mmCIF file of C-alpha atoms in Angstrom:
data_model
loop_
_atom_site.group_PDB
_atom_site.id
_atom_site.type_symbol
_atom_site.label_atom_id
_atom_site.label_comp_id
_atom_site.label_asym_id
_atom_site.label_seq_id
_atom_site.Cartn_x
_atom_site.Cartn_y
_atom_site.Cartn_z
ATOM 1 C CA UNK A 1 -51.413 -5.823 8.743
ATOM 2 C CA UNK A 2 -49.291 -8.669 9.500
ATOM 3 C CA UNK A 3 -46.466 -9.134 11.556
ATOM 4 C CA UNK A 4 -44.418 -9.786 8.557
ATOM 5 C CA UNK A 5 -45.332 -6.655 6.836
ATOM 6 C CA UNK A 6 -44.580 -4.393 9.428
ATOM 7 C CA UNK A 7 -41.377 -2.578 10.195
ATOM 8 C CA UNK A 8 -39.805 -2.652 13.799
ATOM 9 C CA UNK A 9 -40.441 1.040 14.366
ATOM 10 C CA UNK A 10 -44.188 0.745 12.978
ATOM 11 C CA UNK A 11 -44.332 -2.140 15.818
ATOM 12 C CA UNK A 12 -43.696 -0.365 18.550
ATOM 13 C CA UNK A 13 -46.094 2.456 17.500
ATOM 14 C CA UNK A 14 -48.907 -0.063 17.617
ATOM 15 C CA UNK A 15 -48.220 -1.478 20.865
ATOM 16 C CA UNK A 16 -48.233 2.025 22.331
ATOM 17 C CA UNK A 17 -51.710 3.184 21.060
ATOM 18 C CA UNK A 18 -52.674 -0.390 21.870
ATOM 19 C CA UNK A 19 -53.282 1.209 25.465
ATOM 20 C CA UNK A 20 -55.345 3.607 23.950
ATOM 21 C CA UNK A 21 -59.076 3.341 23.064
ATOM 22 C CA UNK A 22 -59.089 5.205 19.741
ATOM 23 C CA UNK A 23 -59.782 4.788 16.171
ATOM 24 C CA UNK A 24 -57.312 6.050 13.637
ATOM 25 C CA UNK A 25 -58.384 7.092 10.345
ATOM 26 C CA UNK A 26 -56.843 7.581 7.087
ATOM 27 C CA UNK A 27 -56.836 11.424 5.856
ATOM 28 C CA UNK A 28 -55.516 12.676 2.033
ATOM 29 C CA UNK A 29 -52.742 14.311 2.388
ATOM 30 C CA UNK A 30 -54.319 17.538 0.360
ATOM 31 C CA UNK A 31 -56.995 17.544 3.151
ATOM 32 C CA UNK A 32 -54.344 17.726 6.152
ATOM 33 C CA UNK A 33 -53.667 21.086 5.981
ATOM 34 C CA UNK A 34 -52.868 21.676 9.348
ATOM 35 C CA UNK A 35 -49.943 19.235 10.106
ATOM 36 C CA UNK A 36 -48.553 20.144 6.441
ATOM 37 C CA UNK A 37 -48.717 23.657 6.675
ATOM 38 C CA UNK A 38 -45.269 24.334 7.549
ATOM 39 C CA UNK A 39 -43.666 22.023 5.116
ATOM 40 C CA UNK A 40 -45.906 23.847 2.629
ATOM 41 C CA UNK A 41 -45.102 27.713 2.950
ATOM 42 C CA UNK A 42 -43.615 29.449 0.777
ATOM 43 C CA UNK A 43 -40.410 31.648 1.114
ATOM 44 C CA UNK A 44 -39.401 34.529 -1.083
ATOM 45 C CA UNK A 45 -35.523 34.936 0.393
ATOM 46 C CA UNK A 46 -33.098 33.832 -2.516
ATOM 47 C CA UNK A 47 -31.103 31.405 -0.969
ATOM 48 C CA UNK A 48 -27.932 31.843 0.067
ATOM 49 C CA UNK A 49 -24.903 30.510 -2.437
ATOM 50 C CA UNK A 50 -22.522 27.940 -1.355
ATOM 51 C CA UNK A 51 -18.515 28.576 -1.190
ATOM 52 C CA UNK A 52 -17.156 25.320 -2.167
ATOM 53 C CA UNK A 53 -14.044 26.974 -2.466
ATOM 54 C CA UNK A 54 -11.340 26.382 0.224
ATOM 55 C CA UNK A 55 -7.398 27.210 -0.369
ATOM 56 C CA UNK A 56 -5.106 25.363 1.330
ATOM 57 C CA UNK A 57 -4.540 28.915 3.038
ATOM 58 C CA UNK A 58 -7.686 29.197 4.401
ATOM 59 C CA UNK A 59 -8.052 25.717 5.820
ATOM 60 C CA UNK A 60 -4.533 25.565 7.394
ATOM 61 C CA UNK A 61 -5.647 28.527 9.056
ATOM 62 C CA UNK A 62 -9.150 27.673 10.039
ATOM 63 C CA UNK A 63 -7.746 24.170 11.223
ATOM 64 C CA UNK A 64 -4.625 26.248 13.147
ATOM 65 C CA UNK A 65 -2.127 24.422 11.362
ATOM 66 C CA UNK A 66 1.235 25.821 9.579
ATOM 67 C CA UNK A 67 2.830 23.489 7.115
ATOM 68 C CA UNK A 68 6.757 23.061 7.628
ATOM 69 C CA UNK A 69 7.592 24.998 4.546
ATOM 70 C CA UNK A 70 5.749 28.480 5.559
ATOM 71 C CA UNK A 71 9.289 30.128 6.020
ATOM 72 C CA UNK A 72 10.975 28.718 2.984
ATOM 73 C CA UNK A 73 7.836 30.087 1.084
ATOM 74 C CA UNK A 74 7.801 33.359 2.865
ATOM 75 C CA UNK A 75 11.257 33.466 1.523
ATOM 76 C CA UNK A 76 11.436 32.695 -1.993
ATOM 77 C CA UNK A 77 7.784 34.627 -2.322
ATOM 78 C CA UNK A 78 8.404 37.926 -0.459
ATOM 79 C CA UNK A 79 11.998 37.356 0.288
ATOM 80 C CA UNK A 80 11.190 38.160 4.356
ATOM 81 C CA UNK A 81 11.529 36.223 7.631
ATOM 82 C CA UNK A 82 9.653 36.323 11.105
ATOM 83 C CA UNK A 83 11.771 38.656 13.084
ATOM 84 C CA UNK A 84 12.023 36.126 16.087
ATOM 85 C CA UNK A 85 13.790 33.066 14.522
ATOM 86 C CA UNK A 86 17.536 32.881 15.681
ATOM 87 C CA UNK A 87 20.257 33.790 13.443
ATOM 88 C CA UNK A 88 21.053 30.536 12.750
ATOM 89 C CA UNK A 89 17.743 29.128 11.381
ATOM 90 C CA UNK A 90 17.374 32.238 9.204
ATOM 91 C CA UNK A 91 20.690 31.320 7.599
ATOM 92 C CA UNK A 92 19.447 27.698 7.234
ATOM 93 C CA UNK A 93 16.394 28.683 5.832
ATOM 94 C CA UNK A 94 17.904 30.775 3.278
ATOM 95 C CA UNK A 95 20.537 28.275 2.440
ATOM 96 C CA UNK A 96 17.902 25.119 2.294
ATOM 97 C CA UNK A 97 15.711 27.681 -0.290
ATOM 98 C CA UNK A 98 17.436 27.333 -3.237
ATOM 99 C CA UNK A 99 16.341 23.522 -3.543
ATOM 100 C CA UNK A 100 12.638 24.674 -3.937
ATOM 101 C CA UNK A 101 10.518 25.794 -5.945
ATOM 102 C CA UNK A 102 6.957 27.879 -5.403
ATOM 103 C CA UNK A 103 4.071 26.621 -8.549
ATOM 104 C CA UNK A 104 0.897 28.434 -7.346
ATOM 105 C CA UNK A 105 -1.132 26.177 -5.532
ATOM 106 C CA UNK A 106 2.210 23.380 -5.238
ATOM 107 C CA UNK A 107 5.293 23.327 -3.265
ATOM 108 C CA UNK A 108 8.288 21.341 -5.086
ATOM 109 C CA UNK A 109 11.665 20.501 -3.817
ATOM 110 C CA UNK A 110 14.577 19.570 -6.217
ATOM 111 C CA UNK A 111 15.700 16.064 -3.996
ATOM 112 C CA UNK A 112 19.610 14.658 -4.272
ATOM 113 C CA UNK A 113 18.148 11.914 -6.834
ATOM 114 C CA UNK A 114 17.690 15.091 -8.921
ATOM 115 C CA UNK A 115 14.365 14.280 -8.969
ATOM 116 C CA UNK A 116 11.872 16.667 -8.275
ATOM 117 C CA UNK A 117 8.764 15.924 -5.841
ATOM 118 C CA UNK A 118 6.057 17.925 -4.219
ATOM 119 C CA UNK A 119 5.773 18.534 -0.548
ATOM 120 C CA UNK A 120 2.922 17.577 1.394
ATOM 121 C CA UNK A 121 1.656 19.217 4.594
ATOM 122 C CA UNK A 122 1.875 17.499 7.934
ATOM 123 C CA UNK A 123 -2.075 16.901 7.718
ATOM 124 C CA UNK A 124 -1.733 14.814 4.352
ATOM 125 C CA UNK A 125 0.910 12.247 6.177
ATOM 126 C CA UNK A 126 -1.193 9.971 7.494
ATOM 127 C CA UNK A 127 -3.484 9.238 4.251
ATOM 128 C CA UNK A 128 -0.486 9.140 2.396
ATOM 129 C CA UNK A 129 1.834 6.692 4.612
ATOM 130 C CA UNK A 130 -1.954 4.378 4.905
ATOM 131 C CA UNK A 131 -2.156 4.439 1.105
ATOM 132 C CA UNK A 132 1.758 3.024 0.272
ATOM 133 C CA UNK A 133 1.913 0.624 3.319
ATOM 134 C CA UNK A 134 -1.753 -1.012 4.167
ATOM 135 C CA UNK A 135 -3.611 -0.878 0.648
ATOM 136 C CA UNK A 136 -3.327 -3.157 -1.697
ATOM 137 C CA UNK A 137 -0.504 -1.372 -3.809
ATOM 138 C CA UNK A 138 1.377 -1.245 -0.340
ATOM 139 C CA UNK A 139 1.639 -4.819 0.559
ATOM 140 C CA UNK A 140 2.479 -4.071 4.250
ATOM 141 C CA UNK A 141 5.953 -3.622 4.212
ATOM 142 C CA UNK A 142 8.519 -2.444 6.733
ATOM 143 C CA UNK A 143 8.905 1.087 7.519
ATOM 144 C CA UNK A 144 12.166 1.622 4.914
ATOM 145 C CA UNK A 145 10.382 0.280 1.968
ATOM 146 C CA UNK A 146 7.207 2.348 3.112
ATOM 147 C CA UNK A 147 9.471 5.308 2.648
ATOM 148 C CA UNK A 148 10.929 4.573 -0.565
ATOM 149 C CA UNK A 149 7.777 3.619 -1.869
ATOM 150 C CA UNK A 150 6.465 8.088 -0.442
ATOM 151 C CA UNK A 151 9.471 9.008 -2.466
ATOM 152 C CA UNK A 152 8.894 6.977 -5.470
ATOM 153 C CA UNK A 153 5.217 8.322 -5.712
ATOM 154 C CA UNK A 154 7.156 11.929 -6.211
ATOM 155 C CA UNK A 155 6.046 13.435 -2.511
ATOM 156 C CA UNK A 156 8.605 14.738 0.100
ATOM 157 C CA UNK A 157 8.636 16.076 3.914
ATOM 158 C CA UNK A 158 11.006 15.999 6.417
ATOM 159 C CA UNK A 159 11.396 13.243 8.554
ATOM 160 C CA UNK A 160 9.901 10.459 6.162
ATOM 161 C CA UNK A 161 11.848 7.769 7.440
ATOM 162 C CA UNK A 162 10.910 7.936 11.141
ATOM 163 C CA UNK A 163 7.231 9.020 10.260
ATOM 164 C CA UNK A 164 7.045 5.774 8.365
ATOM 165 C CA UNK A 165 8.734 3.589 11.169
ATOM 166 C CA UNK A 166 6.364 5.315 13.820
ATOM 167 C CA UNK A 167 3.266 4.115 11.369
ATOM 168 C CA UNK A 168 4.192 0.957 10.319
ATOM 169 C CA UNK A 169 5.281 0.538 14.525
ATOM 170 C CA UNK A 170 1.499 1.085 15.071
ATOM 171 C CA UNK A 171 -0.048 -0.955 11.996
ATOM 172 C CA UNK A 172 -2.596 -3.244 13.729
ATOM 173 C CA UNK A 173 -2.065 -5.855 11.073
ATOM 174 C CA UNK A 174 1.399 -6.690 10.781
ATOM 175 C CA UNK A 175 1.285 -6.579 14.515
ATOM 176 C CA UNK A 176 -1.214 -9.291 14.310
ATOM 177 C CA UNK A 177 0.027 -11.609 11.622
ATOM 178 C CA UNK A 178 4.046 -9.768 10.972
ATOM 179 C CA UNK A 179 7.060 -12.733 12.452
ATOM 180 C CA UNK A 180 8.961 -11.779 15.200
ATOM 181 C CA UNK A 181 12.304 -11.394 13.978
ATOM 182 C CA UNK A 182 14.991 -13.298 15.605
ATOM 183 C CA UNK A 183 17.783 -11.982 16.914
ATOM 184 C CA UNK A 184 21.363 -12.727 17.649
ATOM 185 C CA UNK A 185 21.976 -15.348 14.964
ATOM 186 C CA UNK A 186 24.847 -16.735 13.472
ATOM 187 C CA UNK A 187 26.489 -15.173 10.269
ATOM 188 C CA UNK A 188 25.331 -16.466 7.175
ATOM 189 C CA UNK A 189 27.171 -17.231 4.341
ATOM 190 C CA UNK A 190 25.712 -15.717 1.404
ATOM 191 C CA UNK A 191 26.510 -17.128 -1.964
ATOM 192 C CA UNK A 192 28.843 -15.442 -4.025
ATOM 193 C CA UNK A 193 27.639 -13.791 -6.972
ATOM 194 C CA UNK A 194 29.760 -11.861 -9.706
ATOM 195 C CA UNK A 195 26.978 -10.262 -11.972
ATOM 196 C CA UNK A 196 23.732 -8.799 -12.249
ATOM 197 C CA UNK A 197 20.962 -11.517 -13.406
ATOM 198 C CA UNK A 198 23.626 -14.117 -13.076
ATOM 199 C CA UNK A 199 21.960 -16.625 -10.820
ATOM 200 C CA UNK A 200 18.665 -17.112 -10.155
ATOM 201 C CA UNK A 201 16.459 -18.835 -7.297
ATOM 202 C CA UNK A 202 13.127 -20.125 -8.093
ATOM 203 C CA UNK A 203 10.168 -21.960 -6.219
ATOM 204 C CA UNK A 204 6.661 -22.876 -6.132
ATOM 205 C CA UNK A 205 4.040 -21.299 -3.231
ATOM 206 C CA UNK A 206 0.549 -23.002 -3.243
ATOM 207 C CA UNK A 207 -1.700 -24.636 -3.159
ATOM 208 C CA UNK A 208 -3.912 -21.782 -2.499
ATOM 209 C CA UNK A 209 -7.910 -21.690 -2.410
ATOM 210 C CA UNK A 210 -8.141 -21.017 -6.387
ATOM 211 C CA UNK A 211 -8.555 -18.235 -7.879
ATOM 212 C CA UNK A 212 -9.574 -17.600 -11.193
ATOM 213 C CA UNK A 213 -8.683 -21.304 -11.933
ATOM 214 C CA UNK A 214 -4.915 -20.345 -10.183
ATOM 215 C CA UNK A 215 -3.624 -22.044 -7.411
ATOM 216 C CA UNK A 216 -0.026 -21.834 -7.108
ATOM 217 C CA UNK A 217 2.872 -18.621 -7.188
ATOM 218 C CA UNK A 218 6.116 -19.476 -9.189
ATOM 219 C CA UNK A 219 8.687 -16.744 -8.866
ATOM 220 C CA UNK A 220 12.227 -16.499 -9.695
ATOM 221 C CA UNK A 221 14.875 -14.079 -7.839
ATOM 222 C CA UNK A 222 18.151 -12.387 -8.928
ATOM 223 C CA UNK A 223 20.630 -12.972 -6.639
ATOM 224 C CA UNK A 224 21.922 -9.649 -6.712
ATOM 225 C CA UNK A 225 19.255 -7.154 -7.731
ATOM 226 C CA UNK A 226 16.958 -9.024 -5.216
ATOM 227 C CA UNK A 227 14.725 -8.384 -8.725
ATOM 228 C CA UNK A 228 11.427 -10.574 -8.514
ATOM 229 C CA UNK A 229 9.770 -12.135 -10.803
ATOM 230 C CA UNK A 230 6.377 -13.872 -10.058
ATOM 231 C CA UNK A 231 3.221 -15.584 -11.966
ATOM 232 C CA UNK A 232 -0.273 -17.240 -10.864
ATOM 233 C CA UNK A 233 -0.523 -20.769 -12.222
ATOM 234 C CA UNK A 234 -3.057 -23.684 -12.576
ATOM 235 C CA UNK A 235 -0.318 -25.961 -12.041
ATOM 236 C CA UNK A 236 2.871 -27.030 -10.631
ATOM 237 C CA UNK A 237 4.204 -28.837 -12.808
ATOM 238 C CA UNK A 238 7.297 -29.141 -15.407
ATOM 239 C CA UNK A 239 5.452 -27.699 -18.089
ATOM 240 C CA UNK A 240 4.662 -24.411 -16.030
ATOM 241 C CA UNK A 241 8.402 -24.162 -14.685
ATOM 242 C CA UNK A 242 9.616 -24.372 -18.597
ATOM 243 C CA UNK A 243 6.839 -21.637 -19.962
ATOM 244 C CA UNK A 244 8.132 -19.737 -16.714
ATOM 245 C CA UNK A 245 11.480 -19.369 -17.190
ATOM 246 C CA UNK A 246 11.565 -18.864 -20.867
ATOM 247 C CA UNK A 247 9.042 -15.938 -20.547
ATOM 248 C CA UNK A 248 9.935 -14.077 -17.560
ATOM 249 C CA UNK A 249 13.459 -14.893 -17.412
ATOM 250 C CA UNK A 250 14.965 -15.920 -20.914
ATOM 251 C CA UNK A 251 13.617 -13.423 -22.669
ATOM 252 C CA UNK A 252 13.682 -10.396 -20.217
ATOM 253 C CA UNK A 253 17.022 -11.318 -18.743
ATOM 254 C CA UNK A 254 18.952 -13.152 -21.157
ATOM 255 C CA UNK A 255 20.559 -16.527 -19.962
ATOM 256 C CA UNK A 256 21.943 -16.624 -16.787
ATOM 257 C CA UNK A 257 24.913 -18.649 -15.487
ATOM 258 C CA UNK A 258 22.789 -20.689 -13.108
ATOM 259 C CA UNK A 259 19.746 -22.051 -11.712
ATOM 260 C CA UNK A 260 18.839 -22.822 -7.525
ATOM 261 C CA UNK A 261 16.070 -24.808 -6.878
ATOM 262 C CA UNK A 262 14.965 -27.686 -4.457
ATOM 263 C CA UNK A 263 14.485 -31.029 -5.167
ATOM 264 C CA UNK A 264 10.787 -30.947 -5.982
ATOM 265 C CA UNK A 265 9.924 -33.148 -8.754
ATOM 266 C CA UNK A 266 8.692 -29.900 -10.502
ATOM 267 C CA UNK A 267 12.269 -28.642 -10.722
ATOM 268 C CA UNK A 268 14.517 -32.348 -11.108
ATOM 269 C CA UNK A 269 13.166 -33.985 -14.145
ATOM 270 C CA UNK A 270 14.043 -34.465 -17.843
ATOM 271 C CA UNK A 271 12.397 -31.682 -19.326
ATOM 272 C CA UNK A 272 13.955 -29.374 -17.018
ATOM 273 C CA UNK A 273 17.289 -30.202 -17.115
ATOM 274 C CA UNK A 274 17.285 -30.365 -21.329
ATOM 275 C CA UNK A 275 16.162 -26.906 -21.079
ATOM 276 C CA UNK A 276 18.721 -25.921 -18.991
ATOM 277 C CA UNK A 277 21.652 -27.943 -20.714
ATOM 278 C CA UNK A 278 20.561 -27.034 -23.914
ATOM 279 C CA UNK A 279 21.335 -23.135 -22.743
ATOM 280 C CA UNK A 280 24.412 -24.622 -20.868
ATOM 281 C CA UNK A 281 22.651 -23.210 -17.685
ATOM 282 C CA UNK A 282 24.232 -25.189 -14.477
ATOM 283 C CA UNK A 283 21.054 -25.983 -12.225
ATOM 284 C CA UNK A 284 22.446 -25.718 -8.666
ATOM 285 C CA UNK A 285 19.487 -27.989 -6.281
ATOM 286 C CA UNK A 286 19.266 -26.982 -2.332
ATOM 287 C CA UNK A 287 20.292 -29.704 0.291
ATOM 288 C CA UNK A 288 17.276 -32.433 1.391
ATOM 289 C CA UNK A 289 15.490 -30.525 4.242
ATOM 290 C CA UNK A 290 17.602 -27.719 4.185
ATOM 291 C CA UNK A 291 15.638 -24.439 2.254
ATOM 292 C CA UNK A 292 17.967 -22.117 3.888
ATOM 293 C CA UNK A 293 20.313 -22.571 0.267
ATOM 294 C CA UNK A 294 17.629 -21.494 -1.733
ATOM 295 C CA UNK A 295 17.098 -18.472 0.494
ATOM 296 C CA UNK A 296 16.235 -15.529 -1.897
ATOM 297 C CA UNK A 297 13.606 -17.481 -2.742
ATOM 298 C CA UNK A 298 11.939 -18.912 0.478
ATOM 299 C CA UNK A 299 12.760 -15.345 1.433
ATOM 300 C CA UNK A 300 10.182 -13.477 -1.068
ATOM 301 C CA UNK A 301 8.204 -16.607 -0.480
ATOM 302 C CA UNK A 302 7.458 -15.559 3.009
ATOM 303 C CA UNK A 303 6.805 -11.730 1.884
ATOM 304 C CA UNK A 304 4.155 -13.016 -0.551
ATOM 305 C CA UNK A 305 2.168 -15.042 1.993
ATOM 306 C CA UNK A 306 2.455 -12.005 4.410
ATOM 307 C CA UNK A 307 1.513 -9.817 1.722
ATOM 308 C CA UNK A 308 -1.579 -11.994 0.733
ATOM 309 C CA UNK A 309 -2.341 -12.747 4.070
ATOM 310 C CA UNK A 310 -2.788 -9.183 5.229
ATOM 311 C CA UNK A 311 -4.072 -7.809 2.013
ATOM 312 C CA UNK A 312 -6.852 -10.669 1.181
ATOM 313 C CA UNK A 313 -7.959 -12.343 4.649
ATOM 314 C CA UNK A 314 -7.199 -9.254 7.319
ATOM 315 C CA UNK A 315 -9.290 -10.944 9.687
ATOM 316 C CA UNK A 316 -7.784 -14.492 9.609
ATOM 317 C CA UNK A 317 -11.525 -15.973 9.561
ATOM 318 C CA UNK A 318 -11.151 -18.172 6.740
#
């Protein structure tokens, strides 16, 4: 046998009987009897079934663990309390009961939205607050929009809010490659806007590494709504800004009253500004070295590149 052949483990076997003088010989396995004798008897005990089986009851009690909403359940199941809880809490309890609801195996609270959602246990938290701030539906966002993001996925527990700043607090990513915010700025002056979809910001992010032939983000931003719009492109050209805003704008939006862009060549040419005059659409362009006027845009701008940078290149080896 070569040394190619052979596996590590088989290597070091050989070297050890290498000390040895013996001579090892090959024996049928229907012929080794001895060393395959217990491997080979047979039992007649009927093995035992499997309970794959587990209520939530019986886990929360093997694991020692009593969800938040045992007393509200207690209540609107049996009607009873513990006998040691104040006064006070029983009449909260009672009071807080009529905005649930018991579904054998699910817990449901009717929420001020007047939506309904299901309440998880304290052990489910952390799966859930991973899954809608560090996968890739999350997009590693603060701890506000983390929370709004549980509630719009239809669960509910107390305390969702500071669970979900306490999280994203500890997220090992956006403490690696998250801005430091800066503090103690001047007061911006933010441009006045009278009506929903009325103005609009739009830019160009890229060049990335391609993908899928794309190598540049256009998106466009309501200036109120803070609504995004955004699209993968090939290019960045005039062609792609037209096809842009006639798709995701025009026809989703209707025509807005203007345009802010900067002064890329993309964005100041002929066939942009005939599209926009023929809609009478005033196209507002940011000051020479000065993005902070187009700043819904170059704000989302900087939430996609944090976004892609965390979701796509964690590491930051590439």
């Amino acid at each position: 046998m070569s040394k190619k052949e052979a596996k590590p483990r088989l290597i070091r076997w050989i070297l050890l009987l290498q000390e040895f003088d013996l001579t090892i010989k090959d024996k049928k396995g229907a012929g080794n009897l001895v060393a395959d004798h217990l491997s080979r008897l047979v039992t007649d005990n009927d093995p035992t079934p499997l309970n794959d089986e587990f209520p939530d009851e019986h886990l929360h009690a093997t694991q020692g663990i009593t969800p938040w909403y045992t007393d509200i359940v207690n209540v609107l199941v049996t009607g009873t309390l513990p006998q040691n809880l104040p006064r006070i809490r029983k009449d909260k309890i009672k009071s807080d009961a009529k905005y649930f609801v018991w579904d054998d195996p699910h817990f449901w609270k009717f929420c001020s939205d007047q939506i309904i959602r299901r309440c998880v246990s304290e052990t489910e938290i952390p799966s859930i607050l991973k899954f809608c701030h560090s996968y890739a539906c999350g997009g590693y966002f603060g701890p506000k929009r983390t929370a709004r993001k549980v509630l719009e996925c239809g669960l509910f527990w107390p305390n969702i809010f500071r669970d979900a700043y306490s999280f994203c607090k500890s997220c090992e990513s956006c403490q690696r490659v998250g801005n430091i915010n800066q503090q103690n700025q001047m007061p911006l002056t933010p441009i006045i806007v009278c009506e929903v979809f009325g103005v609009w910001g739009i830019d160009f992010i890229g060049p990335f590494p391609p993908s899928f032939g794309k190598s540049y983000i256009i998106l466009g931003v309501d200036y109120v709504s803070k609504w995004v719009e955004a699209k993968a492109t090939r290019t960045n050209d005039a062609k792609t800004v037209v096809d842009f805003v006639k798709t995701n704008i025009f026809s989703r939006f209707s025509m807005p009253r203007a345009i802010i862009s900067d002064r890329g060549t993309h964005f100041c040419n002929k066939v942009v500004d005939a599209l926009l005059k023929n809609y009478n659409i005033t196209h507002r362009i940011s000051t020479a070295y000065h993005p902070q006027t187009n700043s819904q845009a170059e704000v989302f701008n900087r939430e996609i590149k944090s976004m892609l940078e965390k979701t796509v290149n964690p590491n930051r080896k590439d």
